């Protein structure tokens, strides 16, 4: 798409160019100058807690991140004060902040209720969309080692994606040795919507194979059909490794 990535560089200087342009000087292993027409600052957000003097109210603030420190009930170190949203979590998503506000209000009225879930969806609304939940593949490999199982399907194997020319993405689902979902990453035009099915499975601790064609019929042609295809592949692989599967192969070979 004509995008060049320059990583590991810090902007050292900025000045106006002719017209409405901008000239940036970036330093890394070597200094480099970039001339651009538009400068987009997308460096994320940090909580604006530095000048609130929260410590005077007994509210502890993390010195590095400036996040308000809360417990599992979203209660601060001042027992009568609760916090929610971007001021107390690194997962800065509108949907998460909204539900945290509800939890904080509930816990304020009914102390000790806790936070009911840690299954938090992450969606970046680029084109194509990027959606994920739980562990990344790198995190899952570090945590599970050789027991990690990756179920993967490229967009080019999904007929709806083919019809829409959305061929460069993929669906990856990460499973533990018992077949439960520990994370997923999706890249496609409908990634945000597709993720929801996996959220329910993770929250309700449903094995991934419960989404296969033997349990749930998915409409065709849809992006979500990929979930049924992947789950069915995992189910087939499990059957092939089972005693019944090996016996079936033996009988077929003898026939």
PDB file of C-alpha atoms in Angstrom:
ATOM      1  CA  UNK A   1       0.000   0.000   0.000  1.00  0.00           C
ATOM      2  CA  UNK A   2       2.991   2.327  -0.354  1.00  0.00           C
ATOM      3  CA  UNK A   3       3.783   2.463   3.361  1.00  0.00           C
ATOM      4  CA  UNK A   4       7.390   2.394   4.575  1.00  0.00           C
ATOM      5  CA  UNK A   5       8.070   1.545   8.225  1.00  0.00           C
ATOM      6  CA  UNK A   6      11.069   3.010  10.033  1.00  0.00           C
ATOM      7  CA  UNK A   7      11.374   1.446  13.471  1.00  0.00           C
ATOM      8  CA  UNK A   8      13.665   2.177  16.384  1.00  0.00           C
ATOM      9  CA  UNK A   9      13.839   5.898  15.672  1.00  0.00           C
ATOM     10  CA  UNK A  10      13.098   8.893  17.870  1.00  0.00           C
ATOM     11  CA  UNK A  11      11.994  12.257  16.486  1.00  0.00           C
ATOM     12  CA  UNK A  12      14.719  14.753  17.317  1.00  0.00           C
ATOM     13  CA  UNK A  13      13.427  17.855  15.513  1.00  0.00           C
ATOM     14  CA  UNK A  14      10.445  19.171  13.573  1.00  0.00           C
ATOM     15  CA  UNK A  15      10.134  22.221  11.353  1.00  0.00           C
ATOM     16  CA  UNK A  16       7.773  23.573   8.731  1.00  0.00           C
ATOM     17  CA  UNK A  17       8.446  22.879   5.085  1.00  0.00           C
ATOM     18  CA  UNK A  18       7.401  24.877   2.056  1.00  0.00           C
ATOM     19  CA  UNK A  19       3.644  25.195   1.871  1.00  0.00           C
ATOM     20  CA  UNK A  20       1.899  23.111   4.511  1.00  0.00           C
ATOM     21  CA  UNK A  21       4.520  20.380   4.765  1.00  0.00           C
ATOM     22  CA  UNK A  22       6.525  19.169   7.741  1.00  0.00           C
ATOM     23  CA  UNK A  23      10.174  18.157   7.971  1.00  0.00           C
ATOM     24  CA  UNK A  24      11.099  15.624  10.651  1.00  0.00           C
ATOM     25  CA  UNK A  25      14.573  14.684  11.783  1.00  0.00           C
ATOM     26  CA  UNK A  26      14.704  11.202  13.308  1.00  0.00           C
ATOM     27  CA  UNK A  27      17.619   9.587  15.085  1.00  0.00           C
ATOM     28  CA  UNK A  28      18.341   5.881  15.270  1.00  0.00           C
ATOM     29  CA  UNK A  29      21.468   4.106  14.158  1.00  0.00           C
ATOM     30  CA  UNK A  30      21.809   7.037  11.796  1.00  0.00           C
ATOM     31  CA  UNK A  31      20.081  10.402  11.449  1.00  0.00           C
ATOM     32  CA  UNK A  32      17.457  10.635   8.722  1.00  0.00           C
ATOM     33  CA  UNK A  33      15.231  13.457   7.470  1.00  0.00           C
ATOM     34  CA  UNK A  34      11.622  12.935   6.359  1.00  0.00           C
ATOM     35  CA  UNK A  35       9.524  15.446   4.439  1.00  0.00           C
ATOM     36  CA  UNK A  36       5.785  14.875   4.667  1.00  0.00           C
ATOM     37  CA  UNK A  37       2.557  16.708   3.918  1.00  0.00           C
ATOM     38  CA  UNK A  38       0.706  15.632   7.072  1.00  0.00           C
ATOM     39  CA  UNK A  39       1.963  14.670  10.534  1.00  0.00           C
ATOM     40  CA  UNK A  40      -0.199  12.226  12.476  1.00  0.00           C
ATOM     41  CA  UNK A  41       0.663  11.886  16.156  1.00  0.00           C
ATOM     42  CA  UNK A  42      -0.514   8.437  17.264  1.00  0.00           C
ATOM     43  CA  UNK A  43       1.638   7.838  20.314  1.00  0.00           C
ATOM     44  CA  UNK A  44      -1.150   6.604  22.568  1.00  0.00           C
ATOM     45  CA  UNK A  45      -2.582   8.110  25.729  1.00  0.00           C
ATOM     46  CA  UNK A  46      -1.310   8.438  29.273  1.00  0.00           C
ATOM     47  CA  UNK A  47      -3.487   9.242  32.296  1.00  0.00           C
ATOM     48  CA  UNK A  48      -3.433  12.915  33.269  1.00  0.00           C
ATOM     49  CA  UNK A  49      -2.969  12.307  36.979  1.00  0.00           C
ATOM     50  CA  UNK A  50       0.280  14.145  37.645  1.00  0.00           C
ATOM     51  CA  UNK A  51      -1.277  17.436  38.750  1.00  0.00           C
ATOM     52  CA  UNK A  52      -4.329  16.143  40.614  1.00  0.00           C
ATOM     53  CA  UNK A  53      -2.526  15.681  43.956  1.00  0.00           C
ATOM     54  CA  UNK A  54      -4.273  12.348  44.408  1.00  0.00           C
ATOM     55  CA  UNK A  55      -1.773  11.323  47.049  1.00  0.00           C
ATOM     56  CA  UNK A  56      -3.286  13.942  49.356  1.00  0.00           C
ATOM     57  CA  UNK A  57      -6.545  11.971  49.207  1.00  0.00           C
ATOM     58  CA  UNK A  58      -4.748   8.716  49.948  1.00  0.00           C
ATOM     59  CA  UNK A  59      -4.928   7.505  46.343  1.00  0.00           C
ATOM     60  CA  UNK A  60      -1.733   5.784  45.221  1.00  0.00           C
ATOM     61  CA  UNK A  61      -0.473   6.450  41.695  1.00  0.00           C
ATOM     62  CA  UNK A  62       2.110   4.291  39.935  1.00  0.00           C
ATOM     63  CA  UNK A  63       5.212   6.438  39.535  1.00  0.00           C
ATOM     64  CA  UNK A  64       6.138   5.053  36.122  1.00  0.00           C
ATOM     65  CA  UNK A  65       2.823   4.706  34.282  1.00  0.00           C
ATOM     66  CA  UNK A  66       0.901   7.359  36.276  1.00  0.00           C
ATOM     67  CA  UNK A  67      -1.953   4.857  36.485  1.00  0.00           C
ATOM     68  CA  UNK A  68      -4.150   4.926  39.572  1.00  0.00           C
ATOM     69  CA  UNK A  69      -3.504   1.766  41.584  1.00  0.00           C
ATOM     70  CA  UNK A  70      -6.658  -0.333  42.106  1.00  0.00           C
ATOM     71  CA  UNK A  71      -7.452  -3.794  43.466  1.00  0.00           C
ATOM     72  CA  UNK A  72      -9.660  -6.481  41.897  1.00  0.00           C
ATOM     73  CA  UNK A  73     -12.745  -4.523  42.952  1.00  0.00           C
ATOM     74  CA  UNK A  74     -11.415  -1.349  41.216  1.00  0.00           C
ATOM     75  CA  UNK A  75     -10.988   0.179  44.665  1.00  0.00           C
ATOM     76  CA  UNK A  76      -8.104   2.611  45.142  1.00  0.00           C
ATOM     77  CA  UNK A  77      -5.876   2.766  48.202  1.00  0.00           C
ATOM     78  CA  UNK A  78      -8.448   5.197  49.604  1.00  0.00           C
ATOM     79  CA  UNK A  79     -11.242   2.767  50.513  1.00  0.00           C
ATOM     80  CA  UNK A  80     -14.066   5.165  49.622  1.00  0.00           C
ATOM     81  CA  UNK A  81     -12.684   5.993  46.163  1.00  0.00           C
ATOM     82  CA  UNK A  82     -12.973   3.762  43.093  1.00  0.00           C
ATOM     83  CA  UNK A  83     -11.451   4.252  39.636  1.00  0.00           C
ATOM     84  CA  UNK A  84     -12.358   3.004  36.159  1.00  0.00           C
ATOM     85  CA  UNK A  85     -11.217   3.363  32.575  1.00  0.00           C
ATOM     86  CA  UNK A  86      -7.986   4.618  31.061  1.00  0.00           C
ATOM     87  CA  UNK A  87      -6.812   6.163  34.339  1.00  0.00           C
ATOM     88  CA  UNK A  88      -6.244   2.728  35.904  1.00  0.00           C
ATOM     89  CA  UNK A  89      -5.634   0.261  33.068  1.00  0.00           C
ATOM     90  CA  UNK A  90      -3.264  -0.105  30.131  1.00  0.00           C
ATOM     91  CA  UNK A  91      -6.075  -1.632  28.049  1.00  0.00           C
ATOM     92  CA  UNK A  92      -7.376   1.667  26.707  1.00  0.00           C
ATOM     93  CA  UNK A  93     -10.529   0.685  24.859  1.00  0.00           C
ATOM     94  CA  UNK A  94     -13.879   2.465  24.925  1.00  0.00           C
ATOM     95  CA  UNK A  95     -15.820  -0.757  25.499  1.00  0.00           C
ATOM     96  CA  UNK A  96     -13.574  -1.743  28.418  1.00  0.00           C
ATOM     97  CA  UNK A  97     -13.679   1.693  30.037  1.00  0.00           C
ATOM     98  CA  UNK A  98     -17.469   1.727  29.816  1.00  0.00           C
ATOM     99  CA  UNK A  99     -17.948  -1.653  31.463  1.00  0.00           C
ATOM    100  CA  UNK A 100     -15.329  -0.814  34.110  1.00  0.00           C
ATOM    101  CA  UNK A 101     -17.406   2.225  35.029  1.00  0.00           C
ATOM    102  CA  UNK A 102     -20.392  -0.052  35.577  1.00  0.00           C
ATOM    103  CA  UNK A 103     -18.324  -2.463  37.681  1.00  0.00           C
ATOM    104  CA  UNK A 104     -16.886   0.346  39.799  1.00  0.00           C
ATOM    105  CA  UNK A 105     -20.351   1.779  40.503  1.00  0.00           C
ATOM    106  CA  UNK A 106     -21.688  -1.671  41.384  1.00  0.00           C
ATOM    107  CA  UNK A 107     -18.752  -2.446  43.658  1.00  0.00           C
ATOM    108  CA  UNK A 108     -19.133   0.913  45.376  1.00  0.00           C
ATOM    109  CA  UNK A 109     -22.705  -0.038  46.310  1.00  0.00           C
ATOM    110  CA  UNK A 110     -22.024  -3.762  46.794  1.00  0.00           C
ATOM    111  CA  UNK A 111     -18.425  -3.998  48.065  1.00  0.00           C
ATOM    112  CA  UNK A 112     -16.442  -7.113  47.269  1.00  0.00           C
ATOM    113  CA  UNK A 113     -18.211  -8.029  44.039  1.00  0.00           C
ATOM    114  CA  UNK A 114     -14.983  -8.177  42.054  1.00  0.00           C
ATOM    115  CA  UNK A 115     -14.431  -7.849  38.315  1.00  0.00           C
ATOM    116  CA  UNK A 116     -16.360 -10.626  36.543  1.00  0.00           C
ATOM    117  CA  UNK A 117     -14.073 -11.111  33.526  1.00  0.00           C
ATOM    118  CA  UNK A 118     -10.581 -10.532  32.200  1.00  0.00           C
ATOM    119  CA  UNK A 119     -11.464 -11.538  28.632  1.00  0.00           C
ATOM    120  CA  UNK A 120     -10.969  -8.161  26.962  1.00  0.00           C
ATOM    121  CA  UNK A 121     -11.253  -7.821  23.161  1.00  0.00           C
ATOM    122  CA  UNK A 122      -8.809  -5.598  21.288  1.00  0.00           C
ATOM    123  CA  UNK A 123      -9.771  -4.188  17.883  1.00  0.00           C
ATOM    124  CA  UNK A 124      -7.913  -1.715  15.688  1.00  0.00           C
ATOM    125  CA  UNK A 125     -10.195  -0.313  12.997  1.00  0.00           C
ATOM    126  CA  UNK A 126      -7.727  -0.168  10.146  1.00  0.00           C
ATOM    127  CA  UNK A 127      -8.367  -1.634   6.705  1.00  0.00           C
ATOM    128  CA  UNK A 128      -8.318  -4.567   7.154  1.00  0.00           C
ATOM    129  CA  UNK A 129      -9.322  -4.672  10.812  1.00  0.00           C
ATOM    130  CA  UNK A 130      -7.001  -6.257  13.370  1.00  0.00           C
ATOM    131  CA  UNK A 131      -8.672  -7.985  16.322  1.00  0.00           C
ATOM    132  CA  UNK A 132      -7.238 -10.041  19.149  1.00  0.00           C
ATOM    133  CA  UNK A 133      -7.968 -11.398  22.601  1.00  0.00           C
ATOM    134  CA  UNK A 134      -5.946 -13.129  25.281  1.00  0.00           C
ATOM    135  CA  UNK A 135      -2.358 -14.096  24.579  1.00  0.00           C
ATOM    136  CA  UNK A 136      -0.440 -13.293  21.433  1.00  0.00           C
ATOM    137  CA  UNK A 137       1.285 -16.213  19.727  1.00  0.00           C
ATOM    138  CA  UNK A 138       4.616 -15.170  21.233  1.00  0.00           C
ATOM    139  CA  UNK A 139       3.119 -14.996  24.736  1.00  0.00           C
ATOM    140  CA  UNK A 140       1.355 -18.324  24.279  1.00  0.00           C
ATOM    141  CA  UNK A 141       4.553 -20.038  23.118  1.00  0.00           C
ATOM    142  CA  UNK A 142       6.409 -18.642  26.099  1.00  0.00           C
ATOM    143  CA  UNK A 143       3.703 -19.795  28.528  1.00  0.00           C
ATOM    144  CA  UNK A 144       2.747 -23.157  27.003  1.00  0.00           C
ATOM    145  CA  UNK A 145       5.852 -24.248  25.133  1.00  0.00           C
ATOM    146  CA  UNK A 146       5.407 -27.332  22.968  1.00  0.00           C
ATOM    147  CA  UNK A 147       1.853 -27.874  24.227  1.00  0.00           C
ATOM    148  CA  UNK A 148       0.660 -24.793  22.330  1.00  0.00           C
ATOM    149  CA  UNK A 149      -1.558 -25.571  19.380  1.00  0.00           C
ATOM    150  CA  UNK A 150      -2.144 -22.994  16.637  1.00  0.00           C
ATOM    151  CA  UNK A 151      -5.203 -23.321  14.414  1.00  0.00           C
ATOM    152  CA  UNK A 152      -4.651 -21.059  11.409  1.00  0.00           C
ATOM    153  CA  UNK A 153      -6.638 -20.240   8.282  1.00  0.00           C
ATOM    154  CA  UNK A 154      -5.702 -17.649   5.627  1.00  0.00           C
ATOM    155  CA  UNK A 155      -8.412 -15.404   4.200  1.00  0.00           C
ATOM    156  CA  UNK A 156      -7.779 -16.981   0.813  1.00  0.00           C
ATOM    157  CA  UNK A 157      -9.547 -20.122   2.111  1.00  0.00           C
ATOM    158  CA  UNK A 158     -12.730 -18.249   3.031  1.00  0.00           C
ATOM    159  CA  UNK A 159     -15.184 -17.824   0.149  1.00  0.00           C
ATOM    160  CA  UNK A 160     -16.699 -14.598   1.511  1.00  0.00           C
ATOM    161  CA  UNK A 161     -13.247 -13.034   1.784  1.00  0.00           C
ATOM    162  CA  UNK A 162     -12.483 -14.203  -1.754  1.00  0.00           C
ATOM    163  CA  UNK A 163     -15.684 -12.569  -3.054  1.00  0.00           C
ATOM    164  CA  UNK A 164     -14.720  -9.283  -1.382  1.00  0.00           C
ATOM    165  CA  UNK A 165     -11.079  -9.407  -2.475  1.00  0.00           C
ATOM    166  CA  UNK A 166      -9.932  -9.559   1.151  1.00  0.00           C
ATOM    167  CA  UNK A 167      -7.160 -12.093   0.626  1.00  0.00           C
ATOM    168  CA  UNK A 168      -4.223 -10.870   2.686  1.00  0.00           C
ATOM    169  CA  UNK A 169      -5.456 -11.555   6.221  1.00  0.00           C
ATOM    170  CA  UNK A 170      -5.755 -14.609   8.424  1.00  0.00           C
ATOM    171  CA  UNK A 171      -7.385 -16.129  11.491  1.00  0.00           C
ATOM    172  CA  UNK A 172      -5.133 -17.637  14.171  1.00  0.00           C
ATOM    173  CA  UNK A 173      -6.548 -19.311  17.280  1.00  0.00           C
ATOM    174  CA  UNK A 174      -4.194 -20.418  20.072  1.00  0.00           C
ATOM    175  CA  UNK A 175      -5.180 -23.474  22.120  1.00  0.00           C
ATOM    176  CA  UNK A 176      -3.806 -25.178  25.211  1.00  0.00           C
ATOM    177  CA  UNK A 177      -3.305 -28.946  25.374  1.00  0.00           C
ATOM    178  CA  UNK A 178      -6.926 -29.449  26.464  1.00  0.00           C
ATOM    179  CA  UNK A 179      -8.267 -27.535  23.466  1.00  0.00           C
ATOM    180  CA  UNK A 180      -9.329 -24.382  25.279  1.00  0.00           C
ATOM    181  CA  UNK A 181      -8.717 -20.988  23.682  1.00  0.00           C
ATOM    182  CA  UNK A 182      -5.932 -18.954  25.301  1.00  0.00           C
ATOM    183  CA  UNK A 183      -5.784 -16.266  22.627  1.00  0.00           C
ATOM    184  CA  UNK A 184      -6.545 -15.342  19.041  1.00  0.00           C
ATOM    185  CA  UNK A 185      -5.472 -12.877  16.361  1.00  0.00           C
ATOM    186  CA  UNK A 186      -7.592 -12.031  13.324  1.00  0.00           C
ATOM    187  CA  UNK A 187      -6.831  -9.787  10.361  1.00  0.00           C
ATOM    188  CA  UNK A 188      -9.679  -9.211   7.890  1.00  0.00           C
ATOM    189  CA  UNK A 189     -12.471  -6.789   7.034  1.00  0.00           C
ATOM    190  CA  UNK A 190     -14.791  -8.351   9.650  1.00  0.00           C
ATOM    191  CA  UNK A 191     -12.251  -9.169  12.365  1.00  0.00           C
ATOM    192  CA  UNK A 192     -14.066  -7.253  15.114  1.00  0.00           C
ATOM    193  CA  UNK A 193     -17.335  -9.087  14.523  1.00  0.00           C
ATOM    194  CA  UNK A 194     -15.649 -12.483  14.117  1.00  0.00           C
ATOM    195  CA  UNK A 195     -13.878 -12.144  17.457  1.00  0.00           C
ATOM    196  CA  UNK A 196     -17.138 -12.151  19.436  1.00  0.00           C
ATOM    197  CA  UNK A 197     -17.709 -15.893  19.018  1.00  0.00           C
ATOM    198  CA  UNK A 198     -14.290 -16.592  20.507  1.00  0.00           C
ATOM    199  CA  UNK A 199     -14.955 -14.234  23.427  1.00  0.00           C
ATOM    200  CA  UNK A 200     -18.010 -16.259  24.425  1.00  0.00           C
ATOM    201  CA  UNK A 201     -16.060 -19.523  24.147  1.00  0.00           C
ATOM    202  CA  UNK A 202     -13.235 -18.156  26.295  1.00  0.00           C
ATOM    203  CA  UNK A 203     -15.535 -16.610  28.906  1.00  0.00           C
ATOM    204  CA  UNK A 204     -17.684 -19.740  29.232  1.00  0.00           C
ATOM    205  CA  UNK A 205     -14.642 -22.050  29.031  1.00  0.00           C
ATOM    206  CA  UNK A 206     -15.969 -23.902  26.005  1.00  0.00           C
ATOM    207  CA  UNK A 207     -13.499 -26.084  24.055  1.00  0.00           C
ATOM    208  CA  UNK A 208     -12.788 -24.687  20.597  1.00  0.00           C
ATOM    209  CA  UNK A 209     -14.087 -27.858  18.938  1.00  0.00           C
ATOM    210  CA  UNK A 210     -17.586 -26.990  20.192  1.00  0.00           C
ATOM    211  CA  UNK A 211     -17.676 -24.477  17.317  1.00  0.00           C
ATOM    212  CA  UNK A 212     -17.207 -27.216  14.710  1.00  0.00           C
ATOM    213  CA  UNK A 213     -19.819 -28.351  12.183  1.00  0.00           C
ATOM    214  CA  UNK A 214     -20.855 -31.202  14.506  1.00  0.00           C
ATOM    215  CA  UNK A 215     -22.108 -28.699  17.106  1.00  0.00           C
ATOM    216  CA  UNK A 216     -22.862 -25.298  15.537  1.00  0.00           C
ATOM    217  CA  UNK A 217     -24.027 -24.576  11.989  1.00  0.00           C
ATOM    218  CA  UNK A 218     -22.511 -21.349  10.656  1.00  0.00           C
ATOM    219  CA  UNK A 219     -24.152 -19.430   7.791  1.00  0.00           C
ATOM    220  CA  UNK A 220     -22.439 -19.582   4.403  1.00  0.00           C
ATOM    221  CA  UNK A 221     -20.819 -17.622   2.886  1.00  0.00           C
ATOM    222  CA  UNK A 222     -19.672 -15.544   5.848  1.00  0.00           C
ATOM    223  CA  UNK A 223     -16.377 -14.597   7.430  1.00  0.00           C
ATOM    224  CA  UNK A 224     -17.418 -16.444  10.600  1.00  0.00           C
ATOM    225  CA  UNK A 225     -17.559 -19.663   8.576  1.00  0.00           C
ATOM    226  CA  UNK A 226     -13.784 -19.703   9.098  1.00  0.00           C
ATOM    227  CA  UNK A 227     -14.364 -20.443  12.785  1.00  0.00           C
ATOM    228  CA  UNK A 228     -16.360 -23.555  11.966  1.00  0.00           C
ATOM    229  CA  UNK A 229     -13.733 -24.637   9.443  1.00  0.00           C
ATOM    230  CA  UNK A 230     -10.905 -24.194  11.941  1.00  0.00           C
ATOM    231  CA  UNK A 231     -12.753 -25.895  14.793  1.00  0.00           C
ATOM    232  CA  UNK A 232     -13.675 -28.773  12.478  1.00  0.00           C
ATOM    233  CA  UNK A 233     -10.026 -29.145  11.439  1.00  0.00           C
ATOM    234  CA  UNK A 234      -8.988 -29.386  15.098  1.00  0.00           C
ATOM    235  CA  UNK A 235     -11.753 -31.930  15.745  1.00  0.00           C
ATOM    236  CA  UNK A 236     -10.630 -34.024  12.767  1.00  0.00           C
ATOM    237  CA  UNK A 237      -7.003 -33.926  13.916  1.00  0.00           C
ATOM    238  CA  UNK A 238      -8.053 -35.025  17.405  1.00  0.00           C
ATOM    239  CA  UNK A 239     -10.057 -37.900  15.947  1.00  0.00           C
ATOM    240  CA  UNK A 240      -7.153 -39.007  13.753  1.00  0.00           C
ATOM    241  CA  UNK A 241      -4.936 -39.232  16.855  1.00  0.00           C
ATOM    242  CA  UNK A 242      -7.522 -41.146  18.886  1.00  0.00           C
ATOM    243  CA  UNK A 243      -7.839 -44.937  19.083  1.00  0.00           C
ATOM    244  CA  UNK A 244     -11.043 -44.776  17.033  1.00  0.00           C
ATOM    245  CA  UNK A 245      -9.273 -42.733  14.378  1.00  0.00           C
ATOM    246  CA  UNK A 246      -6.326 -45.103  14.168  1.00  0.00           C
ATOM    247  CA  UNK A 247      -8.670 -48.081  13.959  1.00  0.00           C
ATOM    248  CA  UNK A 248     -10.618 -46.381  11.171  1.00  0.00           C
ATOM    249  CA  UNK A 249      -7.426 -45.829   9.197  1.00  0.00           C
ATOM    250  CA  UNK A 250      -6.408 -49.453   9.751  1.00  0.00           C
ATOM    251  CA  UNK A 251      -9.783 -50.727   8.536  1.00  0.00           C
ATOM    252  CA  UNK A 252      -9.679 -48.480   5.471  1.00  0.00           C
ATOM    253  CA  UNK A 253      -6.166 -49.668   4.669  1.00  0.00           C
ATOM    254  CA  UNK A 254      -7.291 -53.313   4.872  1.00  0.00           C
ATOM    255  CA  UNK A 255     -10.356 -52.821   2.683  1.00  0.00           C
TER     256      UNK A 255
END
